[in-house]
PDB file of C-alpha atoms in Angstrom:
ATOM      1  CA  UNK V 321     124.411 127.141 108.515  1.00 78.00           C
ATOM      2  CA  UNK V 322     121.872 129.995 107.875  1.00 81.00           C
ATOM      3  CA  UNK V 323     119.174 127.629 110.076  1.00 87.00           C
ATOM      4  CA  UNK V 324     117.109 127.408 106.877  1.00 92.00           C
ATOM      5  CA  UNK V 325     116.525 123.637 106.546  1.00 94.00           C
ATOM      6  CA  UNK V 326     113.498 124.448 103.986  1.00 94.00           C
ATOM      7  CA  UNK V 327     116.008 125.769 101.417  1.00 95.00           C
ATOM      8  CA  UNK V 328     118.739 123.351 102.299  1.00 96.00           C
ATOM      9  CA  UNK V 329     116.249 120.465 101.696  1.00 96.00           C
ATOM     10  CA  UNK V 330     115.292 122.167  98.405  1.00 96.00           C
ATOM     11  CA  UNK V 331     119.147 122.091  97.349  1.00 96.00           C
ATOM     12  CA  UNK V 332     119.488 118.688  98.758  1.00 97.00           C
ATOM     13  CA  UNK V 333     116.674 117.403  96.281  1.00 97.00           C
ATOM     14  CA  UNK V 334     118.322 119.207  93.439  1.00 97.00           C
ATOM     15  CA  UNK V 335     121.778 117.691  93.899  1.00 97.00           C
ATOM     16  CA  UNK V 336     120.015 114.348  93.987  1.00 97.00           C
ATOM     17  CA  UNK V 337     118.276 115.276  90.594  1.00 96.00           C
ATOM     18  CA  UNK V 338     121.659 115.791  89.347  1.00 97.00           C
ATOM     19  CA  UNK V 339     123.364 112.802  90.484  1.00 97.00           C
ATOM     20  CA  UNK V 340     120.153 110.774  89.015  1.00 96.00           C
ATOM     21  CA  UNK V 341     121.442 112.699  85.455  1.00 96.00           C
ATOM     22  CA  UNK V 342     124.864 111.370  86.428  1.00 97.00           C
ATOM     23  CA  UNK V 343     123.834 107.717  87.016  1.00 95.00           C
ATOM     24  CA  UNK V 344     125.481 108.373  90.617  1.00 96.00           C
ATOM     25  CA  UNK V 345     122.767 105.931  91.979  1.00 96.00           C
ATOM     26  CA  UNK V 346     124.167 105.783  95.465  1.00 95.00           C
ATOM     27  CA  UNK V 347     124.424 109.529  95.877  1.00 97.00           C
ATOM     28  CA  UNK V 348     120.455 109.686  94.636  1.00 97.00           C
ATOM     29  CA  UNK V 349     119.702 107.620  97.524  1.00 97.00           C
ATOM     30  CA  UNK V 350     121.814 109.378  99.878  1.00 97.00           C
ATOM     31  CA  UNK V 351     120.927 113.098  98.977  1.00 98.00           C
ATOM     32  CA  UNK V 352     117.127 112.299  98.815  1.00 98.00           C
ATOM     33  CA  UNK V 353     117.403 110.883 102.296  1.00 98.00           C
ATOM     34  CA  UNK V 354     119.105 113.946 103.631  1.00 97.00           C
ATOM     35  CA  UNK V 355     116.431 115.974 101.956  1.00 97.00           C
ATOM     36  CA  UNK V 356     113.938 114.004 103.753  1.00 98.00           C
ATOM     37  CA  UNK V 357     115.654 114.720 107.250  1.00 97.00           C
ATOM     38  CA  UNK V 358     115.397 118.263 106.420  1.00 97.00           C
ATOM     39  CA  UNK V 359     112.157 118.190 105.925  1.00 97.00           C
ATOM     40  CA  UNK V 360     111.336 116.402 109.037  1.00 96.00           C
ATOM     41  CA  UNK V 361     113.204 119.058 110.986  1.00 95.00           C
ATOM     42  CA  UNK V 362     110.992 121.655 109.396  1.00 94.00           C
ATOM     43  CA  UNK V 363     107.949 119.856 110.715  1.00 93.00           C
ATOM     44  CA  UNK V 364     106.682 118.969 107.327  1.00 95.00           C
ATOM     45  CA  UNK V 365     105.990 114.892 106.958  1.00 96.00           C
ATOM     46  CA  UNK V 366     104.540 115.201 103.334  1.00 96.00           C
ATOM     47  CA  UNK V 367     107.720 116.636 101.559  1.00 97.00           C
ATOM     48  CA  UNK V 368     109.769 114.402 103.500  1.00 97.00           C
ATOM     49  CA  UNK V 369     107.850 111.138 102.769  1.00 98.00           C
ATOM     50  CA  UNK V 370     107.842 112.753  98.757  1.00 97.00           C
ATOM     51  CA  UNK V 371     111.685 113.224  98.557  1.00 98.00           C
ATOM     52  CA  UNK V 372     112.287 109.598  99.577  1.00 98.00           C
ATOM     53  CA  UNK V 373     109.451 108.478  97.025  1.00 98.00           C
ATOM     54  CA  UNK V 374     111.330 110.710  94.505  1.00 97.00           C
ATOM     55  CA  UNK V 375     114.482 108.728  95.671  1.00 98.00           C
ATOM     56  CA  UNK V 376     112.731 105.396  95.342  1.00 98.00           C
ATOM     57  CA  UNK V 377     111.224 105.725  92.219  1.00 97.00           C
ATOM     58  CA  UNK V 378     114.715 106.563  90.494  1.00 97.00           C
ATOM     59  CA  UNK V 379     116.148 103.705  91.837  1.00 98.00           C
ATOM     60  CA  UNK V 380     113.932 100.871  91.227  1.00 97.00           C
ATOM     61  CA  UNK V 381     115.693  99.708  88.203  1.00 96.00           C
ATOM     62  CA  UNK V 382     119.109 100.273  89.335  1.00 96.00           C
ATOM     63  CA  UNK V 383     118.878  99.505  93.178  1.00 97.00           C
ATOM     64  CA  UNK V 384     115.686  97.837  93.641  1.00 97.00           C
ATOM     65  CA  UNK V 385     116.479  96.373  97.318  1.00 97.00           C
ATOM     66  CA  UNK V 386     117.395 100.685  98.279  1.00 97.00           C
ATOM     67  CA  UNK V 387     113.990 101.513  96.495  1.00 98.00           C
ATOM     68  CA  UNK V 388     112.071  99.475  98.699  1.00 98.00           C
ATOM     69  CA  UNK V 389     113.807 100.645 101.875  1.00 97.00           C
ATOM     70  CA  UNK V 390     112.967 104.350 100.471  1.00 98.00           C
ATOM     71  CA  UNK V 391     109.112 103.328  99.492  1.00 98.00           C
ATOM     72  CA  UNK V 392     109.106 101.750 103.268  1.00 97.00           C
ATOM     73  CA  UNK V 393     110.249 104.806 105.298  1.00 97.00           C
ATOM     74  CA  UNK V 394     108.403 107.042 103.055  1.00 98.00           C
ATOM     75  CA  UNK V 395     105.283 104.944 104.152  1.00 97.00           C
ATOM     76  CA  UNK V 396     106.400 104.984 107.701  1.00 97.00           C
ATOM     77  CA  UNK V 397     106.752 108.933 107.869  1.00 97.00           C
ATOM     78  CA  UNK V 398     103.033 109.332 106.713  1.00 96.00           C
ATOM     79  CA  UNK V 399     101.874 106.566 109.033  1.00 95.00           C
ATOM     80  CA  UNK V 400     103.369 108.252 111.938  1.00 94.00           C
ATOM     81  CA  UNK V 401     102.053 111.413 110.994  1.00 93.00           C
ATOM     82  CA  UNK V 402      98.375 110.136 110.142  1.00 92.00           C
ATOM     83  CA  UNK V 403      98.757 110.271 106.846  1.00 92.00           C
ATOM     84  CA  UNK V 404      97.869 106.783 105.390  1.00 92.00           C
ATOM     85  CA  UNK V 405      95.744 107.617 102.933  1.00 92.00           C
ATOM     86  CA  UNK V 406      98.257 109.630 101.107  1.00 95.00           C
ATOM     87  CA  UNK V 407     100.659 106.568 101.462  1.00 95.00           C
ATOM     88  CA  UNK V 408      98.474 104.421  99.246  1.00 96.00           C
ATOM     89  CA  UNK V 409     100.183 104.665  96.033  1.00 96.00           C
ATOM     90  CA  UNK V 410     103.689 103.983  97.784  1.00 97.00           C
ATOM     91  CA  UNK V 411     102.496 100.740  99.232  1.00 97.00           C
ATOM     92  CA  UNK V 412     101.705  99.665  95.817  1.00 97.00           C
ATOM     93  CA  UNK V 413     104.802 100.936  94.210  1.00 97.00           C
ATOM     94  CA  UNK V 414     106.722  98.826  96.829  1.00 97.00           C
ATOM     95  CA  UNK V 415     104.596  95.955  96.178  1.00 98.00           C
ATOM     96  CA  UNK V 416     105.504  96.167  92.667  1.00 97.00           C
ATOM     97  CA  UNK V 417     109.178  96.111  93.243  1.00 98.00           C
ATOM     98  CA  UNK V 418     109.031  93.175  95.538  1.00 98.00           C
ATOM     99  CA  UNK V 419     107.159  90.994  92.628  1.00 97.00           C
ATOM    100  CA  UNK V 420     109.854  92.404  90.218  1.00 97.00           C
ATOM    101  CA  UNK V 421     112.346  90.639  92.490  1.00 97.00           C
ATOM    102  CA  UNK V 422     110.113  87.726  92.933  1.00 97.00           C
ATOM    103  CA  UNK V 423     109.922  88.143  96.468  1.00 97.00           C
ATOM    104  CA  UNK V 424     106.145  87.142  97.135  1.00 97.00           C
ATOM    105  CA  UNK V 425     105.761  87.021 100.618  1.00 97.00           C
ATOM    106  CA  UNK V 426     107.123  90.282 101.061  1.00 97.00           C
ATOM    107  CA  UNK V 427     104.878  91.521  98.651  1.00 98.00           C
ATOM    108  CA  UNK V 428     101.790  90.041  99.953  1.00 97.00           C
ATOM    109  CA  UNK V 429     103.063  91.413 103.529  1.00 96.00           C
ATOM    110  CA  UNK V 430     103.090  94.945 101.912  1.00 96.00           C
ATOM    111  CA  UNK V 431      99.836  94.674 100.880  1.00 97.00           C
ATOM    112  CA  UNK V 432      98.470  93.273 104.031  1.00 95.00           C
ATOM    113  CA  UNK V 433     100.118  96.529 105.310  1.00 95.00           C
ATOM    114  CA  UNK V 434      97.941  98.609 102.872  1.00 95.00           C
ATOM    115  CA  UNK V 435      94.975  96.936 104.203  1.00 93.00           C
ATOM    116  CA  UNK V 436      95.515  98.026 107.686  1.00 92.00           C
ATOM    117  CA  UNK V 437      96.195 101.744 106.589  1.00 93.00           C
ATOM    118  CA  UNK V 438      93.093 101.641 104.435  1.00 92.00           C
ATOM    119  CA  UNK V 439      91.035 100.597 107.331  1.00 89.00           C
ATOM    120  CA  UNK V 440      92.378 103.468 109.483  1.00 90.00           C
ATOM    121  CA  UNK V 441      91.041 105.768 106.546  1.00 90.00           C
ATOM    122  CA  UNK V 442      87.750 103.915 106.314  1.00 88.00           C
ATOM    123  CA  UNK V 443      88.603 103.284 102.903  1.00 91.00           C
ATOM    124  CA  UNK V 444      86.869  99.740 102.848  1.00 88.00           C
ATOM    125  CA  UNK V 445      87.207  99.392  99.247  1.00 92.00           C
ATOM    126  CA  UNK V 446      90.524  99.793  98.929  1.00 93.00           C
ATOM    127  CA  UNK V 447      91.075  97.499 102.096  1.00 92.00           C
ATOM    128  CA  UNK V 448      89.341  94.712 100.718  1.00 93.00           C
ATOM    129  CA  UNK V 449      90.782  95.053  97.193  1.00 96.00           C
ATOM    130  CA  UNK V 450      94.445  94.488  98.956  1.00 96.00           C
ATOM    131  CA  UNK V 451      93.509  91.704 100.594  1.00 95.00           C
ATOM    132  CA  UNK V 452      92.470  90.006  97.514  1.00 97.00           C
ATOM    133  CA  UNK V 453      95.546  91.100  95.878  1.00 97.00           C
ATOM    134  CA  UNK V 454      97.701  89.411  98.588  1.00 97.00           C
ATOM    135  CA  UNK V 455      95.671  86.398  98.350  1.00 97.00           C
ATOM    136  CA  UNK V 456      96.217  86.110  94.387  1.00 98.00           C
ATOM    137  CA  UNK V 457     100.020  86.657  95.301  1.00 98.00           C
ATOM    138  CA  UNK V 458     100.438  83.732  97.592  1.00 97.00           C
ATOM    139  CA  UNK V 459      98.523  81.642  95.145  1.00 97.00           C
ATOM    140  CA  UNK V 460     100.967  82.795  92.452  1.00 97.00           C
ATOM    141  CA  UNK V 461     103.494  81.870  94.587  1.00 96.00           C
ATOM    142  CA  UNK V 462     102.209  78.654  94.977  1.00 95.00           C
ATOM    143  CA  UNK V 463     101.331  78.646  98.730  1.00 95.00           C
ATOM    144  CA  UNK V 464      97.823  77.673  99.191  1.00 95.00           C
ATOM    145  CA  UNK V 465      98.013  77.061 102.979  1.00 95.00           C
ATOM    146  CA  UNK V 466      99.282  80.929 103.483  1.00 96.00           C
ATOM    147  CA  UNK V 467      96.539  82.140 100.711  1.00 96.00           C
ATOM    148  CA  UNK V 468      94.111  80.251 102.578  1.00 95.00           C
ATOM    149  CA  UNK V 469      95.090  81.624 106.053  1.00 94.00           C
ATOM    150  CA  UNK V 470      95.141  85.150 104.609  1.00 93.00           C
ATOM    151  CA  UNK V 471      91.589  84.697 103.596  1.00 93.00           C
ATOM    152  CA  UNK V 472      90.400  83.449 106.969  1.00 91.00           C
ATOM    153  CA  UNK V 473      92.187  86.204 108.913  1.00 88.00           C
ATOM    154  CA  UNK V 474      90.896  88.975 106.669  1.00 85.00           C
ATOM    155  CA  UNK V 475      87.423  87.580 106.986  1.00 82.00           C
ATOM    156  CA  UNK V 476      87.619  87.982 110.806  1.00 79.00           C
ATOM    157  CA  UNK V 477      89.068  91.059 110.729  1.00 69.00           C
ATOM    158  CA  UNK V 478      86.938  92.885 108.491  1.00 57.00           C
ATOM    159  CA  UNK V 479      83.890  91.253 109.629  1.00 51.00           C
ATOM    160  CA  UNK V 480      83.486  94.203 112.308  1.00 51.00           C
ATOM    161  CA  UNK V 481      83.293  96.602 109.438  1.00 48.00           C
ATOM    162  CA  UNK V 482      81.529  96.253 106.464  1.00 58.00           C
ATOM    163  CA  UNK V 483      82.521  92.361 105.884  1.00 73.00           C
ATOM    164  CA  UNK V 484      85.376  91.025 103.868  1.00 82.00           C
ATOM    165  CA  UNK V 485      83.267  88.067 103.009  1.00 82.00           C
ATOM    166  CA  UNK V 486      80.338  90.262 101.531  1.00 86.00           C
ATOM    167  CA  UNK V 487      82.323  92.286  99.307  1.00 90.00           C
ATOM    168  CA  UNK V 488      83.190  91.512  95.664  1.00 94.00           C
ATOM    169  CA  UNK V 489      86.879  91.309  96.722  1.00 95.00           C
ATOM    170  CA  UNK V 490      86.205  88.555  99.055  1.00 93.00           C
ATOM    171  CA  UNK V 491      83.676  87.056  97.190  1.00 94.00           C
ATOM    172  CA  UNK V 492      86.156  86.470  94.400  1.00 96.00           C
ATOM    173  CA  UNK V 493      88.818  85.251  96.652  1.00 96.00           C
ATOM    174  CA  UNK V 494      86.332  82.681  98.338  1.00 95.00           C
ATOM    175  CA  UNK V 495      85.846  81.448  94.634  1.00 96.00           C
ATOM    176  CA  UNK V 496      89.059  81.361  93.600  1.00 97.00           C
ATOM    177  CA  UNK V 497      90.289  79.487  96.786  1.00 96.00           C
ATOM    178  CA  UNK V 498      87.422  77.037  95.925  1.00 96.00           C
ATOM    179  CA  UNK V 499      88.403  76.688  92.422  1.00 96.00           C
ATOM    180  CA  UNK V 500      91.790  75.624  93.576  1.00 95.00           C
ATOM    181  CA  UNK V 501      90.796  73.152  96.210  1.00 94.00           C
ATOM    182  CA  UNK V 502      88.600  71.154  93.757  1.00 94.00           C
ATOM    183  CA  UNK V 503      91.836  71.557  91.140  1.00 92.00           C
ATOM    184  CA  UNK V 504      89.190  73.280  88.535  1.00 94.00           C
ATOM    185  CA  UNK V 505      91.981  74.766  86.219  1.00 94.00           C
ATOM    186  CA  UNK V 506      88.966  76.110  83.659  1.00 95.00           C
ATOM    187  CA  UNK V 507      87.233  77.489  86.968  1.00 96.00           C
ATOM    188  CA  UNK V 508      90.408  79.202  88.151  1.00 96.00           C
ATOM    189  CA  UNK V 509      91.100  81.151  84.401  1.00 96.00           C
ATOM    190  CA  UNK V 510      87.446  81.790  84.206  1.00 97.00           C
ATOM    191  CA  UNK V 511      87.733  83.879  87.892  1.00 97.00           C
ATOM    192  CA  UNK V 512      90.850  85.334  86.838  1.00 96.00           C
ATOM    193  CA  UNK V 513      89.095  86.972  84.052  1.00 96.00           C
ATOM    194  CA  UNK V 514      86.151  88.277  86.166  1.00 96.00           C
ATOM    195  CA  UNK V 515      85.546  91.898  86.096  1.00 96.00           C
ATOM    196  CA  UNK V 516      86.587  92.001  90.139  1.00 96.00           C
ATOM    197  CA  UNK V 517      89.844  91.269  89.211  1.00 97.00           C
ATOM    198  CA  UNK V 518      89.980  93.136  86.191  1.00 96.00           C
ATOM    199  CA  UNK V 519      89.651  96.158  88.261  1.00 96.00           C
ATOM    200  CA  UNK V 520      92.789  95.685  90.588  1.00 96.00           C
ATOM    201  CA  UNK V 521      96.452  96.944  90.098  1.00 96.00           C
ATOM    202  CA  UNK V 522      97.858  95.813  86.918  1.00 96.00           C
ATOM    203  CA  UNK V 523     100.730  94.423  88.383  1.00 97.00           C
ATOM    204  CA  UNK V 524      98.400  91.717  90.265  1.00 97.00           C
ATOM    205  CA  UNK V 525      96.224  91.175  87.166  1.00 97.00           C
ATOM    206  CA  UNK V 526      99.367  89.836  85.357  1.00 97.00           C
ATOM    207  CA  UNK V 527      99.828  87.349  88.295  1.00 97.00           C
ATOM    208  CA  UNK V 528      95.916  86.324  88.414  1.00 97.00           C
ATOM    209  CA  UNK V 529      96.035  85.783  84.609  1.00 96.00           C
ATOM    210  CA  UNK V 530      98.946  83.196  84.945  1.00 95.00           C
ATOM    211  CA  UNK V 531      97.028  81.315  87.571  1.00 95.00           C
ATOM    212  CA  UNK V 532      97.300  78.562  88.440  1.00 92.00           C
ATOM    213  CA  UNK V 533     100.939  77.770  88.654  1.00 86.00           C
ATOM    214  CA  UNK V 534     102.630  74.395  89.021  1.00 80.00           C
ATOM    215  CA  UNK V 535     100.404  71.440  89.873  1.00 79.00           C
ATOM    216  CA  UNK V 536      97.006  72.663  91.634  1.00 79.00           C
ATOM    217  CA  UNK V 537      96.339  69.248  93.203  1.00 74.00           C
ATOM    218  CA  UNK V 538      99.900  68.742  94.393  1.00 66.00           C
ATOM    219  CA  UNK V 539      99.741  72.206  95.789  1.00 65.00           C
ATOM    220  CA  UNK V 540      96.367  71.248  97.405  1.00 60.00           C
ATOM    221  CA  UNK V 541      97.765  68.131  98.909  1.00 62.00           C
ATOM    222  CA  UNK V 542     100.782  69.429 100.344  1.00 58.00           C
ATOM    223  CA  UNK V 543      98.924  72.205 102.413  1.00 55.00           C
ATOM    224  CA  UNK V 544      96.480  69.236 103.614  1.00 59.00           C
ATOM    225  CA  UNK V 545      99.387  67.071 104.883  1.00 56.00           C
ATOM    226  CA  UNK V 546     100.934  70.415 106.426  1.00 52.00           C
ATOM    227  CA  UNK V 547      97.361  71.066 108.169  1.00 53.00           C
ATOM    228  CA  UNK V 548      97.550  67.302 109.263  1.00 54.00           C
ATOM    229  CA  UNK V 549     100.823  67.734 110.647  1.00 55.00           C
ATOM    230  CA  UNK V 550     100.109  70.653 112.768  1.00 53.00           C
ATOM    231  CA  UNK V 551      96.719  69.472 113.732  1.00 52.00           C
ATOM    232  CA  UNK V 552      96.867  69.126 117.985  1.00 53.00           C
ATOM    233  CA  UNK V 553      96.085  66.061 119.502  1.00 45.00           C
ATOM    234  CA  UNK V 554      92.316  66.198 121.127  1.00 47.00           C
ATOM    235  CA  UNK V 555      92.508  64.023 124.127  1.00 43.00           C
ATOM    236  CA  UNK V 556      88.431  63.592 124.072  1.00 46.00           C
ATOM    237  CA  UNK V 557      88.650  62.324 120.422  1.00 43.00           C
ATOM    238  CA  UNK V 558      89.480  58.685 120.314  1.00 37.00           C
ATOM    239  CA  UNK V 559      88.618  57.803 117.122  1.00 31.00           C
TER     240      UNK V 559
END
C-alpha cells in the first residue's frame, strides 16, 4: 500500500520462513512466489529467482512436484534476464529432484537445458558435462536408443564450438555407449569408475556406478529393432 514492493517482498520472505517453521508447506510456496513477484515489480530478477529457489529447497521433501515448478520458474526468470550462468545450480537441483522422483526423462531434459544455458555463457566444460550426464541418465533408465540419439545430437551441436567429440566428457560417453553396444559389463563398470565420471555431479555419479541396469543385450536388441521399424524405405535400394 505504501508503494514499497522491495520491503513487501522482504516481509513475504519472512512470512514464508515462518510458515516453513510451522510446516505449512502450501503457504511456503505461495509466499515465496508472492515475494518473487514483488521483486520482479522492483525490476530485480536475481532476488526474484532466489526467492523461488528458497521455496523450492524448502519443499523438496514434502512437495517435490511443487519444488520442481519453483526451480523451473526460478531458472526462467534468470534466462529471460540473460543470467543463465547464475542458474547452473538451479538446473542441477531440479535434476536431482526429478531423479528422486524417478522421472529420468525429465531429469535428462533439464540437463540438456543446462547444456544450452552453458552454451550461451561459453561455459563449454559445464556444457559437455551436462550432456554426458544426460546420456548416463538415459542409460540408467534403460533407454539406449535415446542415449545414443542424445550423443549424436550433442556431437553435431557442440561441433561448432569446441567439439563434444573431442572433450573428455564426449570421449567418455562414446566409450560408454560402445561398451553397451558390445554388451561388455566389465568395460561398462570400468568406465563408470573413470576420473571423468568421478568429477561430475554426485547424483549422476551414483546412477553411473549402478550401470548397467537390466539386460544390456536385451536393451540393445530392442533399440536395434526399433531402428529397423523406423528406417524409411529406400526405393533405389532393392536388396
